[in-house]
mmCIF file of C-alpha atoms in Angstrom:
data_model
loop_
_atom_site.group_PDB
_atom_site.id
_atom_site.type_symbol
_atom_site.label_atom_id
_atom_site.label_comp_id
_atom_site.label_asym_id
_atom_site.label_seq_id
_atom_site.Cartn_x
_atom_site.Cartn_y
_atom_site.Cartn_z
ATOM 1 C CA GLU A 213 -6.774 -7.943 -5.643
ATOM 2 C CA ALA A 214 -6.759 -5.998 -8.866
ATOM 3 C CA GLY A 215 -6.769 -2.245 -8.410
ATOM 4 C CA VAL A 216 -8.895 0.406 -10.030
ATOM 5 C CA THR A 217 -8.196 0.539 -13.733
ATOM 6 C CA GLN A 218 -8.875 3.409 -16.073
ATOM 7 C CA PHE A 219 -8.546 3.740 -19.800
ATOM 8 C CA PRO A 220 -7.429 5.233 -21.900
ATOM 9 C CA SER A 221 -4.451 6.611 -19.986
ATOM 10 C CA HIS A 222 -4.220 9.511 -22.391
ATOM 11 C CA SER A 223 -6.635 11.021 -24.876
ATOM 12 C CA VAL A 224 -6.106 13.938 -27.218
ATOM 13 C CA ILE A 225 -9.187 15.188 -29.027
ATOM 14 C CA GLU A 226 -10.291 18.291 -30.839
ATOM 15 C CA LYS A 227 -12.829 20.720 -29.514
ATOM 16 C CA GLY A 228 -16.306 19.542 -30.385
ATOM 17 C CA GLN A 229 -15.445 15.858 -30.440
ATOM 18 C CA THR A 230 -16.705 13.223 -28.039
ATOM 19 C CA VAL A 231 -14.635 11.210 -25.603
ATOM 20 C CA THR A 232 -15.620 8.360 -23.321
ATOM 21 C CA LEU A 233 -13.540 7.453 -20.307
ATOM 22 C CA ARG A 234 -13.894 4.120 -18.599
ATOM 23 C CA CYS A 235 -13.289 3.031 -15.024
ATOM 24 C CA ASP A 236 -13.260 -0.481 -13.601
ATOM 25 C CA PRO A 237 -13.424 -0.330 -9.796
ATOM 26 C CA ILE A 238 -12.122 -2.913 -7.388
ATOM 27 C CA SER A 239 -14.433 -5.901 -7.388
ATOM 28 C CA GLY A 240 -17.045 -5.634 -4.655
ATOM 29 C CA HIS A 241 -16.661 -1.895 -4.144
ATOM 30 C CA ASP A 242 -20.130 -0.377 -4.247
ATOM 31 C CA ASN A 243 -18.919 3.209 -4.150
ATOM 32 C CA LEU A 244 -17.438 4.706 -7.289
ATOM 33 C CA TYR A 245 -16.306 8.298 -7.630
ATOM 34 C CA TRP A 246 -15.130 10.495 -10.467
ATOM 35 C CA TYR A 247 -12.768 13.381 -9.848
ATOM 36 C CA ARG A 248 -10.989 15.830 -12.110
ATOM 37 C CA ARG A 249 -7.802 17.784 -11.671
ATOM 38 C CA VAL A 250 -7.067 20.736 -13.871
ATOM 39 C CA MET A 251 -3.339 21.454 -13.972
ATOM 40 C CA GLY A 252 -2.019 22.791 -10.682
ATOM 41 C CA LYS A 253 -5.399 23.030 -9.041
ATOM 42 C CA GLU A 254 -7.271 20.946 -6.527
ATOM 43 C CA ILE A 255 -8.764 17.563 -7.243
ATOM 44 C CA LYS A 256 -12.423 18.359 -7.742
ATOM 45 C CA PHE A 257 -15.272 15.994 -7.027
ATOM 46 C CA LEU A 258 -17.526 15.253 -9.985
ATOM 47 C CA LEU A 259 -19.921 12.560 -8.844
ATOM 48 C CA HIS A 260 -20.506 9.510 -6.677
ATOM 49 C CA PHE A 261 -22.231 6.249 -7.531
ATOM 50 C CA VAL A 262 -23.499 3.736 -5.025
ATOM 51 C CA LYS A 263 -23.827 0.634 -7.130
ATOM 52 C CA GLU A 264 -25.679 1.821 -10.241
ATOM 53 C CA SER A 265 -27.356 4.820 -8.607
ATOM 54 C CA LYS A 266 -26.034 8.378 -8.630
ATOM 55 C CA GLN A 267 -25.694 9.347 -4.961
ATOM 56 C CA ASP A 268 -24.311 12.807 -5.610
ATOM 57 C CA GLU A 269 -23.643 14.501 -8.935
ATOM 58 C CA SER A 270 -23.259 18.010 -7.589
ATOM 59 C CA GLY A 271 -19.781 18.371 -9.053
ATOM 60 C CA MET A 272 -20.654 17.692 -12.676
ATOM 61 C CA PRO A 273 -19.727 20.873 -14.563
ATOM 62 C CA ASN A 274 -22.610 20.931 -17.051
ATOM 63 C CA ASN A 275 -24.816 18.758 -19.205
ATOM 64 C CA ARG A 276 -21.983 17.988 -21.610
ATOM 65 C CA PHE A 277 -20.835 15.426 -19.051
ATOM 66 C CA LEU A 278 -22.694 12.143 -18.703
ATOM 67 C CA ALA A 279 -21.709 9.390 -16.289
ATOM 68 C CA GLU A 280 -23.162 5.924 -16.196
ATOM 69 C CA ARG A 281 -22.632 2.798 -14.190
ATOM 70 C CA THR A 282 -24.848 0.161 -15.680
ATOM 71 C CA GLY A 283 -25.120 -2.963 -13.563
ATOM 72 C CA GLY A 284 -23.155 -1.371 -10.778
ATOM 73 C CA THR A 285 -19.802 -2.530 -12.090
ATOM 74 C CA TYR A 286 -17.705 -0.412 -14.435
ATOM 75 C CA SER A 287 -18.468 3.225 -15.114
ATOM 76 C CA THR A 288 -18.118 5.504 -18.105
ATOM 77 C CA LEU A 289 -17.801 9.256 -18.258
ATOM 78 C CA LYS A 290 -18.673 10.802 -21.598
ATOM 79 C CA VAL A 291 -17.878 14.349 -22.588
ATOM 80 C CA GLN A 292 -19.871 15.564 -25.568
ATOM 81 C CA PRO A 293 -19.012 17.944 -27.129
ATOM 82 C CA ALA A 294 -15.616 18.540 -25.548
ATOM 83 C CA GLU A 295 -14.424 22.071 -24.839
ATOM 84 C CA LEU A 296 -10.922 23.375 -24.170
ATOM 85 C CA GLU A 297 -11.619 23.832 -20.457
ATOM 86 C CA ASP A 298 -12.403 20.124 -20.115
ATOM 87 C CA SER A 299 -8.699 19.322 -20.335
ATOM 88 C CA GLY A 300 -7.248 17.773 -17.207
ATOM 89 C CA VAL A 301 -6.699 14.472 -15.471
ATOM 90 C CA TYR A 302 -9.816 12.488 -14.688
ATOM 91 C CA PHE A 303 -9.502 10.148 -11.745
ATOM 92 C CA CYS A 304 -11.782 7.328 -10.773
ATOM 93 C CA ALA A 305 -11.822 5.939 -7.258
ATOM 94 C CA SER A 306 -13.742 3.237 -5.450
ATOM 95 C CA SER A 307 -14.382 2.272 -1.851
ATOM 96 C CA ARG A 308 -16.151 -0.397 0.139
ATOM 97 C CA ARG A 309 -19.832 -0.478 0.989
ATOM 98 C CA ILE A 310 -20.568 1.969 3.786
ATOM 99 C CA ASN A 311 -23.019 -0.095 5.800
ATOM 100 C CA THR A 312 -20.623 -2.979 6.249
ATOM 101 C CA GLY A 313 -18.059 -1.023 8.155
ATOM 102 C CA GLY A 314 -17.031 1.084 5.280
ATOM 103 C CA LYS A 315 -17.474 4.397 7.035
ATOM 104 C CA GLY A 316 -14.305 6.340 6.575
ATOM 105 C CA SER A 317 -13.047 3.801 4.077
ATOM 106 C CA PRO A 318 -10.254 5.311 2.038
ATOM 107 C CA LEU A 319 -10.551 5.761 -1.675
ATOM 108 C CA HIS A 320 -8.651 3.490 -4.030
ATOM 109 C CA PHE A 321 -7.612 5.443 -7.086
ATOM 110 C CA GLY A 322 -6.898 4.544 -10.659
ATOM 111 C CA ASN A 323 -3.936 6.113 -12.440
ATOM 112 C CA GLY A 324 -6.192 8.609 -14.189
ATOM 113 C CA THR A 325 -6.948 9.567 -17.760
ATOM 114 C CA ARG A 326 -5.155 12.627 -19.037
ATOM 115 C CA LEU A 327 -7.529 14.403 -21.407
ATOM 116 C CA THR A 328 -6.250 17.102 -23.720
ATOM 117 C CA VAL A 329 -8.721 19.066 -25.790
ATOM 118 C CA THR A 330 -7.131 21.091 -28.594
ATOM 119 C CA ALA B 51 -19.823 22.479 3.858
ATOM 120 C CA GLN B 52 -16.481 20.805 4.073
ATOM 121 C CA SER B 53 -13.271 22.293 2.712
ATOM 122 C CA VAL B 54 -9.531 21.716 2.921
ATOM 123 C CA THR B 55 -6.689 24.206 2.839
ATOM 124 C CA GLN B 56 -3.110 23.105 2.346
ATOM 125 C CA LEU B 57 -0.577 25.769 3.188
ATOM 126 C CA GLY B 58 2.206 25.906 0.641
ATOM 127 C CA SER B 59 1.943 24.476 -2.839
ATOM 128 C CA HIS B 60 5.654 23.593 -2.732
ATOM 129 C CA VAL B 61 7.835 22.538 0.184
ATOM 130 C CA SER B 62 11.553 21.832 -0.105
ATOM 131 C CA VAL B 63 13.599 20.027 2.560
ATOM 132 C CA SER B 64 17.029 18.491 2.754
ATOM 133 C CA GLU B 65 17.418 14.745 3.004
ATOM 134 C CA GLY B 66 17.285 13.791 6.670
ATOM 135 C CA ALA B 67 15.396 16.924 7.696
ATOM 136 C CA LEU B 68 11.935 17.106 9.239
ATOM 137 C CA VAL B 69 9.006 17.111 6.842
ATOM 138 C CA LEU B 70 5.985 19.201 7.844
ATOM 139 C CA LEU B 71 3.049 19.592 5.460
ATOM 140 C CA ARG B 72 0.191 21.697 6.762
ATOM 141 C CA CYS B 73 -3.510 21.049 6.380
ATOM 142 C CA ASN B 74 -6.513 22.818 7.833
ATOM 143 C CA TYR B 75 -10.050 21.697 7.279
ATOM 144 C CA SER B 76 -13.579 22.911 7.697
ATOM 145 C CA SER B 77 -16.368 20.511 8.524
ATOM 146 C CA SER B 78 -19.838 20.843 10.015
ATOM 147 C CA VAL B 79 -19.709 17.402 11.621
ATOM 148 C CA PRO B 80 -16.899 15.231 12.984
ATOM 149 C CA PRO B 81 -14.741 14.605 9.961
ATOM 150 C CA TYR B 82 -12.834 11.731 8.550
ATOM 151 C CA LEU B 83 -9.400 12.971 7.534
ATOM 152 C CA PHE B 84 -6.903 11.516 5.102
ATOM 153 C CA TRP B 85 -3.516 12.122 3.586
ATOM 154 C CA TYR B 86 -2.809 10.730 0.139
ATOM 155 C CA VAL B 87 0.409 10.724 -1.862
ATOM 156 C CA GLN B 88 0.781 10.795 -5.622
ATOM 157 C CA TYR B 89 3.948 9.738 -7.386
ATOM 158 C CA PRO B 90 4.459 10.729 -11.033
ATOM 159 C CA ASN B 91 2.097 9.054 -13.495
ATOM 160 C CA GLN B 92 0.326 7.158 -10.756
ATOM 161 C CA GLY B 93 -2.943 7.425 -8.916
ATOM 162 C CA LEU B 94 -3.258 8.629 -5.348
ATOM 163 C CA GLN B 95 -2.298 6.229 -2.576
ATOM 164 C CA LEU B 96 -3.450 6.391 1.016
ATOM 165 C CA LEU B 97 -0.770 7.425 3.509
ATOM 166 C CA LEU B 98 -2.896 7.504 6.631
ATOM 167 C CA LYS B 99 -6.362 8.281 7.900
ATOM 168 C CA TYR B 100 -8.128 9.530 11.014
ATOM 169 C CA THR B 101 -11.643 8.340 11.753
ATOM 170 C CA THR B 102 -12.100 8.144 15.510
ATOM 171 C CA GLY B 103 -10.001 7.400 18.566
ATOM 172 C CA ALA B 104 -6.344 8.279 18.945
ATOM 173 C CA THR B 105 -5.582 11.679 17.498
ATOM 174 C CA LEU B 106 -2.020 10.810 16.498
ATOM 175 C CA VAL B 107 -2.196 8.590 13.476
ATOM 176 C CA LYS B 108 0.704 6.653 12.034
ATOM 177 C CA GLY B 109 0.874 5.801 8.369
ATOM 178 C CA ILE B 110 3.126 4.166 5.870
ATOM 179 C CA ASN B 111 6.722 5.138 5.125
ATOM 180 C CA GLY B 112 7.242 6.729 8.539
ATOM 181 C CA PHE B 113 4.630 9.461 8.153
ATOM 182 C CA GLU B 114 2.252 10.492 10.891
ATOM 183 C CA ALA B 115 -0.391 13.149 11.401
ATOM 184 C CA GLU B 116 -2.125 14.621 14.411
ATOM 185 C CA PHE B 117 -5.792 15.580 14.473
ATOM 186 C CA LYS B 118 -6.250 18.795 16.457
ATOM 187 C CA LYS B 119 -9.910 19.638 16.689
ATOM 188 C CA SER B 120 -9.352 22.979 18.416
ATOM 189 C CA GLU B 121 -7.122 24.103 15.573
ATOM 190 C CA THR B 122 -9.058 22.264 12.823
ATOM 191 C CA SER B 123 -5.724 20.957 11.633
ATOM 192 C CA PHE B 124 -4.317 17.657 10.431
ATOM 193 C CA HIS B 125 -0.652 18.347 9.673
ATOM 194 C CA LEU B 126 1.540 15.616 8.195
ATOM 195 C CA THR B 127 5.027 15.018 9.538
ATOM 196 C CA LYS B 128 7.993 12.738 9.060
ATOM 197 C CA PRO B 129 11.095 13.048 11.259
ATOM 198 C CA SER B 130 13.644 12.410 8.519
ATOM 199 C CA ALA B 131 13.045 12.982 4.814
ATOM 200 C CA HIS B 132 14.222 10.496 2.240
ATOM 201 C CA MET B 133 14.752 11.133 -1.446
ATOM 202 C CA SER B 134 11.953 8.702 -2.215
ATOM 203 C CA ASP B 135 9.484 10.948 -0.358
ATOM 204 C CA ALA B 136 9.536 13.434 -3.214
ATOM 205 C CA ALA B 137 5.954 13.444 -4.468
ATOM 206 C CA GLU B 138 2.737 15.419 -4.248
ATOM 207 C CA TYR B 139 0.700 15.133 -1.064
ATOM 208 C CA PHE B 140 -3.015 15.729 -0.694
ATOM 209 C CA CYS B 141 -5.010 16.294 2.449
ATOM 210 C CA ALA B 142 -8.657 15.259 2.259
ATOM 211 C CA VAL B 143 -11.800 15.348 4.388
ATOM 212 C CA SER B 144 -15.047 13.448 4.169
ATOM 213 C CA GLU B 145 -18.217 13.577 6.206
ATOM 214 C CA ASP B 146 -20.901 11.093 7.136
ATOM 215 C CA THR B 147 -23.830 12.941 5.594
ATOM 216 C CA GLY B 148 -25.476 9.994 3.918
ATOM 217 C CA GLY B 149 -22.947 9.850 1.177
ATOM 218 C CA PHE B 150 -19.198 10.048 1.654
ATOM 219 C CA LYS B 151 -18.024 12.738 -0.700
ATOM 220 C CA THR B 152 -14.318 13.299 -0.134
ATOM 221 C CA ILE B 153 -12.973 16.802 -0.668
ATOM 222 C CA PHE B 154 -9.294 17.332 -1.455
ATOM 223 C CA GLY B 155 -6.907 20.161 -0.897
ATOM 224 C CA ALA B 156 -4.897 21.636 -3.734
ATOM 225 C CA GLY B 157 -1.880 19.507 -2.944
ATOM 226 C CA THR B 158 1.653 20.197 -1.737
ATOM 227 C CA ARG B 159 4.594 19.127 -3.827
ATOM 228 C CA LEU B 160 7.496 17.964 -1.675
ATOM 229 C CA PHE B 161 11.032 18.334 -2.984
ATOM 230 C CA VAL B 162 13.883 16.564 -1.197
ATOM 231 C CA LYS B 163 17.403 17.865 -1.717
ATOM 232 C CA ALA B 164 20.447 15.661 -1.401
#
């Protein structure tokens, strides 16, 4: 099966610009997560979709971040306007549906998007 | 609330030596515990997981971890390090609280010396 794909792999933008990151989860995975890792620090949870619905967005830093998952397939994460502190690696992960034995299902990660805001 | 603490941001071992990466967690309910590995320029890959049952869990590449509830620990071990084990390792915990938010530790970078 195809894995989780993210693009772009790298993005360099100036402060104040807008960037949109895309994630294509594994086909059939209802759960989709966004995480961010700032250099040298922990991988921080941003939000969790179950299909097209936001299950938990408690990790979203502020209202400059907007995540969508229209149709319950791919997801986008938009940062507008970008600030210097938004730099980091953004990971997307997906996992199987929980109520079909997916409890404790591991996350399948994409390779991440490295965002640099200058 | 759940949390994960990994002791040591960097660990260095000689090839053939024991690998021990430490992880302690905090969880209000029985946790699901994971170890992931990240090689350069790649995403995280699952090494092993504990959900229920046997507390000693075996994973890929010869790694194993033991869930110790009394110590709230889930340390990762491998009897003999190989050069290819050099990578960054993340301990993670998730809880069945309706959703399955997974929380990660800060990571431990493993160096293997020839």
